[in-house]
PDB file of C-alpha atoms and ligand atoms in Angstrom:
ATOM      1  CA  MET A  28     -21.982  15.577  15.357  1.00 59.00           C
ATOM      2  CA  SER A  29     -20.065  12.763  13.637  1.00 73.00           C
ATOM      3  CA  LYS A  30     -16.844  11.599  15.260  1.00 84.00           C
ATOM      4  CA  LYS A  31     -13.423  12.389  13.815  1.00 93.00           C
ATOM      5  CA  LYS A  32     -11.478   9.519  12.310  1.00 98.00           C
ATOM      6  CA  LEU A  33      -8.195   8.980  14.154  1.00 98.00           C
ATOM      7  CA  SER A  34      -4.917   9.060  12.259  1.00 98.00           C
ATOM      8  CA  ARG A  35      -1.619   7.323  12.914  1.00 98.00           C
ATOM      9  CA  ILE A  36      -0.461  10.548  14.585  1.00 98.00           C
ATOM     10  CA  ASP A  37      -3.478  10.580  16.924  1.00 98.00           C
ATOM     11  CA  LEU A  38      -2.804   6.961  17.913  1.00 98.00           C
ATOM     12  CA  GLN A  39       0.839   7.757  18.600  1.00 98.00           C
ATOM     13  CA  LYS A  40      -0.199  10.789  20.681  1.00 98.00           C
ATOM     14  CA  MET A  41      -2.607   8.622  22.688  1.00 98.00           C
ATOM     15  CA  LYS A  42       0.330   6.366  23.591  1.00 98.00           C
ATOM     16  CA  THR A  43       2.431   9.341  24.644  1.00 98.00           C
ATOM     17  CA  GLU A  44      -0.402  10.743  26.745  1.00 98.00           C
ATOM     18  CA  GLY A  45      -1.229   7.371  28.312  1.00 98.00           C
ATOM     19  CA  GLN A  46      -4.757   7.226  26.839  1.00 98.00           C
ATOM     20  CA  PRO A  47      -5.694   3.633  25.958  1.00 98.00           C
ATOM     21  CA  ALA A  48      -7.234   2.959  22.540  1.00 98.00           C
ATOM     22  CA  ALA A  49     -10.407   0.845  22.661  1.00 98.00           C
ATOM     23  CA  TRP A  50     -11.008  -1.209  19.562  1.00 98.00           C
ATOM     24  CA  ILE A  51     -12.944  -4.195  18.372  1.00 98.00           C
ATOM     25  CA  THR A  52     -13.365  -6.458  15.377  1.00 98.00           C
ATOM     26  CA  ALA A  53     -16.338  -6.144  13.037  1.00 98.00           C
ATOM     27  CA  TYR A  54     -17.118  -8.150   9.926  1.00 98.00           C
ATOM     28  CA  ASP A  55     -20.410  -6.755   8.666  1.00 98.00           C
ATOM     29  CA  PHE A  56     -22.316  -3.519   8.091  1.00 98.00           C
ATOM     30  CA  PRO A  57     -24.614  -3.499  11.171  1.00 98.00           C
ATOM     31  CA  THR A  58     -21.903  -4.442  13.662  1.00 98.00           C
ATOM     32  CA  ALA A  59     -19.525  -1.830  12.260  1.00 98.00           C
ATOM     33  CA  GLN A  60     -22.270   0.814  12.438  1.00 98.00           C
ATOM     34  CA  PHE A  61     -22.834  -0.025  16.110  1.00 98.00           C
ATOM     35  CA  ALA A  62     -19.076  -0.009  16.817  1.00 98.00           C
ATOM     36  CA  GLU A  63     -18.678   3.451  15.276  1.00 98.00           C
ATOM     37  CA  ALA A  64     -21.760   4.737  17.132  1.00 98.00           C
ATOM     38  CA  ALA A  65     -20.281   3.403  20.385  1.00 98.00           C
ATOM     39  CA  GLY A  66     -17.048   5.327  19.762  1.00 98.00           C
ATOM     40  CA  ALA A  67     -14.559   2.639  18.680  1.00 98.00           C
ATOM     41  CA  ASP A  68     -11.082   4.110  18.209  1.00 98.00           C
ATOM     42  CA  MET A  69     -10.322   1.465  15.564  1.00 98.00           C
ATOM     43  CA  ILE A  70     -12.051  -1.499  13.938  1.00 99.00           C
ATOM     44  CA  LEU A  71     -10.195  -4.632  12.835  1.00 98.00           C
ATOM     45  CA  VAL A  72     -11.798  -6.675  10.085  1.00 98.00           C
ATOM     46  CA  GLY A  73     -10.046  -9.748  11.429  1.00 98.00           C
ATOM     47  CA  ASP A  74      -9.557 -13.010   9.597  1.00 98.00           C
ATOM     48  CA  SER A  75     -11.265 -14.364  12.723  1.00 98.00           C
ATOM     49  CA  LEU A  76     -14.287 -13.841  10.466  1.00 98.00           C
ATOM     50  CA  GLY A  77     -13.489 -17.364   9.267  1.00 98.00           C
ATOM     51  CA  MET A  78     -14.479 -18.716  12.686  1.00 97.00           C
ATOM     52  CA  CYS A  79     -17.015 -16.076  13.755  1.00 97.00           C
ATOM     53  CA  VAL A  80     -18.927 -15.719  10.478  1.00 98.00           C
ATOM     54  CA  TYR A  81     -18.165 -18.775   8.324  1.00 98.00           C
ATOM     55  CA  GLY A  82     -17.870 -21.440  11.024  1.00 97.00           C
ATOM     56  CA  TYR A  83     -14.394 -22.709  10.065  1.00 97.00           C
ATOM     57  CA  SER A  84     -12.402 -24.275  12.903  1.00 95.00           C
ATOM     58  CA  GLY A  85      -9.550 -21.799  12.349  1.00 95.00           C
ATOM     59  CA  THR A  86      -8.494 -18.835  10.207  1.00 97.00           C
ATOM     60  CA  VAL A  87      -6.377 -20.695   7.628  1.00 97.00           C
ATOM     61  CA  PRO A  88      -9.140 -21.213   5.005  1.00 98.00           C
ATOM     62  CA  VAL A  89      -9.979 -17.481   4.813  1.00 98.00           C
ATOM     63  CA  THR A  90      -9.248 -15.922   1.395  1.00 98.00           C
ATOM     64  CA  MET A  91      -8.274 -12.438   0.219  1.00 98.00           C
ATOM     65  CA  ASP A  92     -11.598 -12.078  -1.598  1.00 98.00           C
ATOM     66  CA  GLN A  93     -13.591 -12.853   1.568  1.00 98.00           C
ATOM     67  CA  CYS A  94     -11.554 -10.303   3.527  1.00 98.00           C
ATOM     68  CA  ILE A  95     -12.033  -7.618   0.882  1.00 98.00           C
ATOM     69  CA  VAL A  96     -15.823  -8.090   0.760  1.00 98.00           C
ATOM     70  CA  HIS A  97     -16.100  -7.824   4.552  1.00 98.00           C
ATOM     71  CA  CYS A  98     -13.758  -4.800   4.694  1.00 98.00           C
ATOM     72  CA  GLU A  99     -15.859  -3.013   2.068  1.00 98.00           C
ATOM     73  CA  ALA A 100     -19.022  -3.508   4.157  1.00 98.00           C
ATOM     74  CA  VAL A 101     -17.293  -2.297   7.322  1.00 98.00           C
ATOM     75  CA  ARG A 102     -15.824   0.731   5.512  1.00 98.00           C
ATOM     76  CA  ARG A 103     -19.303   1.744   4.276  1.00 98.00           C
ATOM     77  CA  ALA A 104     -20.727   1.384   7.786  1.00 98.00           C
ATOM     78  CA  ALA A 105     -17.963   3.199   9.659  1.00 98.00           C
ATOM     79  CA  PRO A 106     -16.640   6.027   7.477  1.00 98.00           C
ATOM     80  CA  ASN A 107     -15.255   7.901  10.502  1.00 98.00           C
ATOM     81  CA  THR A 108     -13.333   5.055  12.116  1.00 98.00           C
ATOM     82  CA  PHE A 109      -9.737   3.923  11.516  1.00 98.00           C
ATOM     83  CA  ILE A 110     -10.145   0.508   9.867  1.00 98.00           C
ATOM     84  CA  ILE A 111      -7.536  -2.240   9.707  1.00 98.00           C
ATOM     85  CA  GLY A 112      -7.717  -5.089   7.198  1.00 98.00           C
ATOM     86  CA  ASP A 113      -6.251  -8.397   8.311  1.00 98.00           C
ATOM     87  CA  MET A 114      -4.015 -10.164   5.779  1.00 98.00           C
ATOM     88  CA  PRO A 115      -5.235 -13.793   5.548  1.00 98.00           C
ATOM     89  CA  PHE A 116      -3.054 -16.894   5.470  1.00 98.00           C
ATOM     90  CA  LEU A 117      -0.995 -17.199   2.247  1.00 98.00           C
ATOM     91  CA  SER A 118      -1.577 -13.580   1.225  1.00 98.00           C
ATOM     92  CA  TYR A 119       1.881 -12.498   2.473  1.00 98.00           C
ATOM     93  CA  GLN A 120       3.922 -15.603   3.343  1.00 97.00           C
ATOM     94  CA  VAL A 121       4.829 -16.689  -0.200  1.00 97.00           C
ATOM     95  CA  SER A 122       6.759 -13.621  -1.349  1.00 98.00           C
ATOM     96  CA  VAL A 123       7.390  -9.994  -0.522  1.00 98.00           C
ATOM     97  CA  SER A 124       5.900  -8.820  -3.815  1.00 98.00           C
ATOM     98  CA  GLU A 125       2.647 -10.773  -3.207  1.00 98.00           C
ATOM     99  CA  ALA A 126       2.497  -9.233   0.278  1.00 98.00           C
ATOM    100  CA  VAL A 127       2.765  -5.703  -1.143  1.00 98.00           C
ATOM    101  CA  TYR A 128       0.205  -6.463  -3.870  1.00 98.00           C
ATOM    102  CA  ASN A 129      -2.325  -7.911  -1.412  1.00 98.00           C
ATOM    103  CA  ALA A 130      -1.804  -5.091   1.099  1.00 98.00           C
ATOM    104  CA  GLY A 131      -2.491  -2.725  -1.811  1.00 98.00           C
ATOM    105  CA  ARG A 132      -5.725  -4.560  -2.654  1.00 98.00           C
ATOM    106  CA  PHE A 133      -7.034  -3.881   0.866  1.00 98.00           C
ATOM    107  CA  HIS A 134      -6.385  -0.172   0.314  1.00 98.00           C
ATOM    108  CA  LYS A 135      -7.548   0.150  -3.308  1.00 98.00           C
ATOM    109  CA  GLU A 136     -10.615  -2.116  -3.159  1.00 98.00           C
ATOM    110  CA  ALA A 137     -11.787  -1.709   0.445  1.00 98.00           C
ATOM    111  CA  GLY A 138     -10.440   1.686   1.513  1.00 98.00           C
ATOM    112  CA  VAL A 139      -8.803   0.485   4.740  1.00 98.00           C
ATOM    113  CA  ASP A 140      -6.494   2.744   6.731  1.00 98.00           C
ATOM    114  CA  ALA A 141      -3.946   0.041   7.570  1.00 98.00           C
ATOM    115  CA  ILE A 142      -3.327  -3.687   7.325  1.00 98.00           C
ATOM    116  CA  LYS A 143      -2.178  -6.188   9.940  1.00 98.00           C
ATOM    117  CA  LEU A 144      -0.137  -9.338   9.469  1.00 98.00           C
ATOM    118  CA  GLU A 145       1.013 -12.072  11.822  1.00 98.00           C
ATOM    119  CA  GLY A 146       4.569 -13.059  12.746  1.00 97.00           C
ATOM    120  CA  GLY A 147       7.832 -11.644  14.045  1.00 97.00           C
ATOM    121  CA  ASN A 148      11.264 -11.622  12.458  1.00 97.00           C
ATOM    122  CA  ARG A 149      10.166 -13.888   9.656  1.00 96.00           C
ATOM    123  CA  VAL A 150       7.757 -11.315   8.176  1.00 98.00           C
ATOM    124  CA  CYS A 151       9.971  -8.244   8.601  1.00 98.00           C
ATOM    125  CA  ASP A 152      10.895  -8.121   4.894  1.00 98.00           C
ATOM    126  CA  GLN A 153       7.169  -7.995   4.081  1.00 98.00           C
ATOM    127  CA  ILE A 154       6.520  -5.297   6.716  1.00 98.00           C
ATOM    128  CA  LYS A 155       9.357  -3.158   5.363  1.00 98.00           C
ATOM    129  CA  ALA A 156       8.230  -3.522   1.742  1.00 98.00           C
ATOM    130  CA  ILE A 157       4.578  -2.702   2.551  1.00 98.00           C
ATOM    131  CA  ALA A 158       5.653   0.326   4.619  1.00 98.00           C
ATOM    132  CA  ASP A 159       8.007   1.399   1.801  1.00 98.00           C
ATOM    133  CA  GLY A 160       4.962   1.169  -0.469  1.00 98.00           C
ATOM    134  CA  GLY A 161       3.393   3.951   1.587  1.00 98.00           C
ATOM    135  CA  MET A 162       0.963   1.811   3.604  1.00 98.00           C
ATOM    136  CA  LEU A 163       0.495   1.501   7.362  1.00 98.00           C
ATOM    137  CA  VAL A 164       1.310  -1.974   8.702  1.00 98.00           C
ATOM    138  CA  MET A 165       0.495  -3.340  12.155  1.00 98.00           C
ATOM    139  CA  GLY A 166       2.481  -6.326  13.441  1.00 98.00           C
ATOM    140  CA  HIS A 167       0.903  -9.170  15.455  1.00 98.00           C
ATOM    141  CA  ILE A 168       2.899 -11.440  17.783  1.00 98.00           C
ATOM    142  CA  GLY A 169       2.289 -13.822  20.683  1.00 98.00           C
ATOM    143  CA  LEU A 170      -0.482 -16.234  19.818  1.00 97.00           C
ATOM    144  CA  THR A 171      -0.720 -15.960  16.043  1.00 97.00           C
ATOM    145  CA  PRO A 172      -3.813 -17.976  15.018  1.00 96.00           C
ATOM    146  CA  GLN A 173      -2.657 -18.604  11.419  1.00 97.00           C
ATOM    147  CA  SER A 174       0.297 -20.607  12.800  1.00 95.00           C
ATOM    148  CA  SER A 175      -1.612 -22.250  15.663  1.00 93.00           C
ATOM    149  CA  GLY A 176      -0.618 -25.647  14.225  1.00 92.00           C
ATOM    150  CA  GLN A 177       3.064 -24.799  14.724  1.00 94.00           C
ATOM    151  CA  LEU A 178       2.305 -23.370  18.185  1.00 94.00           C
ATOM    152  CA  GLY A 179       0.522 -26.582  19.207  1.00 92.00           C
ATOM    153  CA  GLY A 180      -2.933 -24.980  19.360  1.00 92.00           C
ATOM    154  CA  PHE A 181      -4.515 -21.718  20.510  1.00 92.00           C
ATOM    155  CA  LYS A 182      -2.115 -21.406  23.444  1.00 94.00           C
ATOM    156  CA  ALA A 183      -0.651 -18.511  25.464  1.00 96.00           C
ATOM    157  CA  GLN A 184       2.899 -17.580  24.426  1.00 96.00           C
ATOM    158  CA  GLY A 185       5.962 -16.074  26.142  1.00 97.00           C
ATOM    159  CA  ARG A 186       5.391 -17.704  29.534  1.00 97.00           C
ATOM    160  CA  THR A 187       9.070 -18.597  30.101  1.00 98.00           C
ATOM    161  CA  ALA A 188      12.032 -16.196  30.213  1.00 98.00           C
ATOM    162  CA  GLU A 189      13.431 -17.581  26.967  1.00 98.00           C
ATOM    163  CA  THR A 190      10.178 -17.463  24.998  1.00 97.00           C
ATOM    164  CA  ALA A 191       9.309 -14.034  26.454  1.00 98.00           C
ATOM    165  CA  LYS A 192      12.721 -12.750  25.280  1.00 98.00           C
ATOM    166  CA  ALA A 193      11.948 -14.115  21.790  1.00 98.00           C
ATOM    167  CA  GLN A 194       8.657 -12.147  21.782  1.00 98.00           C
ATOM    168  CA  ILE A 195      10.487  -8.965  22.814  1.00 98.00           C
ATOM    169  CA  ASP A 196      13.086  -9.499  20.053  1.00 98.00           C
ATOM    170  CA  ASP A 197      10.297  -9.997  17.507  1.00 98.00           C
ATOM    171  CA  ALA A 198       8.578  -6.819  18.723  1.00 98.00           C
ATOM    172  CA  LEU A 199      11.768  -4.800  18.266  1.00 98.00           C
ATOM    173  CA  ALA A 200      12.377  -6.245  14.797  1.00 98.00           C
ATOM    174  CA  ILE A 201       8.807  -5.359  13.737  1.00 98.00           C
ATOM    175  CA  GLN A 202       9.239  -1.762  14.915  1.00 98.00           C
ATOM    176  CA  GLU A 203      12.591  -1.553  13.146  1.00 98.00           C
ATOM    177  CA  ALA A 204      10.992  -2.863   9.919  1.00 98.00           C
ATOM    178  CA  GLY A 205       8.596   0.101   9.892  1.00 98.00           C
ATOM    179  CA  ALA A 206       5.346  -1.069  11.517  1.00 98.00           C
ATOM    180  CA  PHE A 207       3.261   1.806  12.907  1.00 98.00           C
ATOM    181  CA  ALA A 208       1.859  -0.328  15.757  1.00 98.00           C
ATOM    182  CA  LEU A 209       1.959  -3.806  17.229  1.00 98.00           C
ATOM    183  CA  LEU A 210      -0.722  -6.168  18.524  1.00 98.00           C
ATOM    184  CA  VAL A 211       0.332  -8.671  21.202  1.00 98.00           C
ATOM    185  CA  GLU A 212      -1.958 -11.658  21.737  1.00 98.00           C
ATOM    186  CA  ALA A 213      -2.171 -14.018  24.732  1.00 98.00           C
ATOM    187  CA  VAL A 214       1.108 -13.337  26.525  1.00 98.00           C
ATOM    188  CA  PRO A 215       1.463 -12.591  30.265  1.00 98.00           C
ATOM    189  CA  PRO A 216       0.853  -8.914  31.187  1.00 98.00           C
ATOM    190  CA  GLU A 217       4.434  -8.466  32.442  1.00 98.00           C
ATOM    191  CA  VAL A 218       5.794  -9.376  28.996  1.00 98.00           C
ATOM    192  CA  CYS A 219       3.346  -7.085  27.205  1.00 98.00           C
ATOM    193  CA  GLY A 220       4.288  -4.297  29.661  1.00 98.00           C
ATOM    194  CA  ILE A 221       7.993  -4.685  28.835  1.00 98.00           C
ATOM    195  CA  ILE A 222       7.193  -4.575  25.105  1.00 98.00           C
ATOM    196  CA  ARG A 223       4.978  -1.497  25.591  1.00 98.00           C
ATOM    197  CA  ASP A 224       7.744   0.287  27.525  1.00 98.00           C
ATOM    198  CA  THR A 225      10.496  -0.780  25.109  1.00 98.00           C
ATOM    199  CA  LEU A 226       8.807   0.202  21.857  1.00 98.00           C
ATOM    200  CA  THR A 227       8.108   3.765  20.762  1.00 98.00           C
ATOM    201  CA  ILE A 228       5.148   2.690  18.586  1.00 98.00           C
ATOM    202  CA  PRO A 229       1.758   1.858  20.181  1.00 98.00           C
ATOM    203  CA  VAL A 230       1.521  -1.687  21.562  1.00 98.00           C
ATOM    204  CA  TYR A 231      -1.995  -3.113  21.839  1.00 98.00           C
ATOM    205  CA  SER A 232      -3.203  -6.155  23.748  1.00 98.00           C
ATOM    206  CA  ILE A 233      -5.676  -8.895  23.087  1.00 98.00           C
ATOM    207  CA  GLY A 234      -5.438 -11.240  26.032  1.00 98.00           C
ATOM    208  CA  ALA A 235      -2.112  -9.708  27.092  1.00 98.00           C
ATOM    209  CA  GLY A 236      -3.288  -7.743  30.134  1.00 98.00           C
ATOM    210  CA  VAL A 237      -3.791  -4.117  30.950  1.00 98.00           C
ATOM    211  CA  GLU A 238      -0.138  -3.050  30.509  1.00 97.00           C
ATOM    212  CA  ALA A 239      -0.685  -1.927  26.911  1.00 98.00           C
ATOM    213  CA  ASP A 240      -1.551   1.147  24.861  1.00 98.00           C
ATOM    214  CA  GLY A 241      -5.058  -0.195  24.277  1.00 98.00           C
ATOM    215  CA  GLN A 242      -7.219  -3.271  24.043  1.00 98.00           C
ATOM    216  CA  LEU A 243      -8.764  -5.236  21.192  1.00 98.00           C
ATOM    217  CA  MET A 244     -11.578  -7.746  21.578  1.00 98.00           C
ATOM    218  CA  ILE A 245     -13.478  -9.893  19.098  1.00 98.00           C
ATOM    219  CA  CYS A 246     -17.012  -8.519  18.610  1.00 98.00           C
ATOM    220  CA  SER A 247     -18.500 -12.020  18.638  1.00 97.00           C
ATOM    221  CA  ASP A 248     -16.939 -12.627  22.078  1.00 97.00           C
ATOM    222  CA  VAL A 249     -18.015  -9.265  23.519  1.00 98.00           C
ATOM    223  CA  LEU A 250     -21.575  -9.892  22.342  1.00 98.00           C
ATOM    224  CA  GLY A 251     -21.670 -13.566  23.344  1.00 96.00           C
ATOM    225  CA  GLN A 252     -22.300 -14.721  19.755  1.00 94.00           C
ATOM    226  CA  PHE A 253     -19.343 -17.094  19.315  1.00 94.00           C
ATOM    227  CA  GLN A 254     -20.322 -20.468  20.755  1.00 88.00           C
ATOM    228  CA  ALA A 255     -17.425 -22.837  19.860  1.00 90.00           C
ATOM    229  CA  PHE A 256     -15.130 -21.994  22.810  1.00 90.00           C
ATOM    230  CA  THR A 257     -14.300 -19.102  25.147  1.00 92.00           C
ATOM    231  CA  PRO A 258     -10.638 -18.125  25.587  1.00 92.00           C
ATOM    232  CA  LYS A 259      -9.542 -17.257  29.155  1.00 93.00           C
ATOM    233  CA  PHE A 260      -9.061 -13.587  28.211  1.00 94.00           C
ATOM    234  CA  VAL A 261     -12.597 -13.062  26.948  1.00 95.00           C
ATOM    235  CA  LYS A 262     -15.141 -11.039  28.876  1.00 96.00           C
ATOM    236  CA  LYS A 263     -18.673 -11.383  27.505  1.00 96.00           C
ATOM    237  CA  TYR A 264     -20.536  -8.094  27.876  1.00 97.00           C
ATOM    238  CA  GLU A 265     -23.790  -9.543  26.491  1.00 97.00           C
ATOM    239  CA  ASN A 266     -25.335 -12.849  25.658  1.00 96.00           C
ATOM    240  CA  ILE A 267     -26.751 -12.094  22.233  1.00 97.00           C
ATOM    241  CA  GLY A 268     -26.798 -15.805  21.381  1.00 95.00           C
ATOM    242  CA  ASP A 269     -29.449 -16.489  24.062  1.00 96.00           C
ATOM    243  CA  LYS A 270     -31.338 -13.336  23.086  1.00 97.00           C
ATOM    244  CA  CYS A 271     -31.415 -14.421  19.398  1.00 97.00           C
ATOM    245  CA  ILE A 272     -32.668 -17.909  20.260  1.00 97.00           C
ATOM    246  CA  LYS A 273     -35.402 -16.430  22.488  1.00 98.00           C
ATOM    247  CA  ALA A 274     -36.513 -13.963  19.767  1.00 98.00           C
ATOM    248  CA  PHE A 275     -36.639 -16.718  17.111  1.00 98.00           C
ATOM    249  CA  GLU A 276     -38.557 -19.046  19.470  1.00 98.00           C
ATOM    250  CA  ASN A 277     -41.125 -16.302  20.158  1.00 98.00           C
ATOM    251  CA  TYR A 278     -41.537 -15.607  16.434  1.00 98.00           C
ATOM    252  CA  PHE A 279     -41.959 -19.286  15.538  1.00 98.00           C
ATOM    253  CA  ALA A 280     -44.486 -19.769  18.356  1.00 98.00           C
ATOM    254  CA  GLU A 281     -46.578 -16.791  17.160  1.00 98.00           C
ATOM    255  CA  VAL A 282     -46.578 -18.159  13.602  1.00 98.00           C
ATOM    256  CA  LYS A 283     -47.830 -21.508  14.895  1.00 98.00           C
ATOM    257  CA  ASP A 284     -50.633 -19.970  16.990  1.00 98.00           C
ATOM    258  CA  ARG A 285     -51.442 -17.419  14.240  1.00 98.00           C
ATOM    259  CA  SER A 286     -50.950 -14.409  16.514  1.00 98.00           C
ATOM    260  CA  PHE A 287     -48.376 -13.141  13.993  1.00 98.00           C
ATOM    261  CA  PRO A 288     -48.842 -11.235  11.745  1.00 97.00           C
ATOM    262  CA  ALA A 289     -51.319  -8.998  13.581  1.00 97.00           C
ATOM    263  CA  GLU A 290     -53.381  -6.293  11.880  1.00 96.00           C
ATOM    264  CA  GLU A 291     -50.711  -3.641  12.460  1.00 97.00           C
ATOM    265  CA  HIS A 292     -48.247  -5.679  10.370  1.00 97.00           C
ATOM    266  CA  THR A 293     -50.477  -5.829   7.279  1.00 97.00           C
ATOM    267  CA  TYR A 294     -51.357  -3.445   4.431  1.00 97.00           C
ATOM    268  CA  LYS A 295     -54.919  -2.143   3.890  1.00 97.00           C
ATOM    269  CA  MET A 296     -56.671  -2.103   0.524  1.00 97.00           C
ATOM    270  CA  VAL A 297     -57.668   1.288  -0.816  1.00 98.00           C
ATOM    271  CA  ASP A 298     -61.240   2.159   0.360  1.00 98.00           C
ATOM    272  CA  GLY A 299     -63.908   0.537  -1.786  1.00 98.00           C
ATOM    273  CA  GLU A 300     -61.430  -1.578  -3.795  1.00 98.00           C
ATOM    274  CA  LEU A 301     -62.243  -4.848  -2.028  1.00 97.00           C
ATOM    275  CA  ASP A 302     -65.890  -4.627  -3.155  1.00 97.00           C
ATOM    276  CA  LYS A 303     -64.735  -3.949  -6.718  1.00 98.00           C
ATOM    277  CA  LEU A 304     -62.393  -6.913  -6.620  1.00 98.00           C
ATOM    278  CA  GLN A 305     -65.129  -9.202  -5.367  1.00 97.00           C
ATOM    279  CA  LYS A 306     -67.370  -8.103  -8.272  1.00 98.00           C
ATOM    280  CA  LEU A 307     -64.523  -8.701 -10.713  1.00 98.00           C
ATOM    281  CA  LEU A 308     -64.076 -12.197  -9.352  1.00 98.00           C
ATOM    282  CA  LYS A 309     -67.801 -13.146  -9.781  1.00 95.00           C
TER     283      LYS A 309
HETATM  284  O1  KIV B1332      -8.431 -12.039  13.184  1.00 60.27           O
HETATM  285  C1  KIV B1332      -8.487 -11.433  14.252  1.00 60.27           C
HETATM  286  O2  KIV B1332      -9.535 -11.020  14.734  1.00 60.27           O
HETATM  287  C2  KIV B1332      -7.239 -11.238  14.953  1.00 60.27           C
HETATM  288  C3  KIV B1332      -7.319 -11.177  16.436  1.00 60.27           C
HETATM  289  C4  KIV B1332      -7.427 -12.549  16.994  1.00 60.27           C
HETATM  290  C5  KIV B1332      -6.174 -10.476  17.004  1.00 60.27           C
HETATM  291  O3  KIV B1332      -6.208 -11.233  14.362  1.00 60.27           O
END
């Protein structure tokens, strides 16, 4: 039996009932199929695809068109999963009307269920306008990779009383602006716990500890595919990178020693046709 796609109401109920939502990023058809089969509550088509799929050193170069193409593939693969499109850098910062237009593109062209954008107070006008346009918006605070330059790198946030208070203020402003949920990245668990208990909307963690209404992880980290660096909060559940290298090495070796392809990997001629061909070739 296929699983039922969660709605905003289901996610809110999970918070009320203390059931954590388990979600993951996916960028392509096979990974999204596996995520849905494994029972993901939500899938984020993160702009982390810039680093995990395209090999950029950050998320800033990622474009709207790249995000739409990846969201379309994920939507096709996971029709019964709540899918969130991630607004890339410059798709919502320039003006409120561009933010609404680009959020709409994710819905019209890729069939997402919600979008996510980064930032606190400074993006509340965009959040309000997108929500007023009838779309579900998730906020994202703490370590916001698109502004990692301003933050001085991919660094944990909210580690002092003053900066933690600023995160809590941002969280409240995002809820007030009309976001249906909030993602908190790389802040201490105590700070995420206060935000979770203060807000009525679901508050999810990536690298912000267990005191949250659910957890997000990057698929490439969970699978051990992403090689560039490993953030402190990552737990690798597999080492697909090593497995891929081993499989490719075995394949190349069998090509070199001619043990691949074997008979079972080849097609047979129709009975009697080889003799006929040989006569034709005389
Ligand atoms: O792009 C992404 O995958 C994200 C996570 C880092 C939260 O925004």
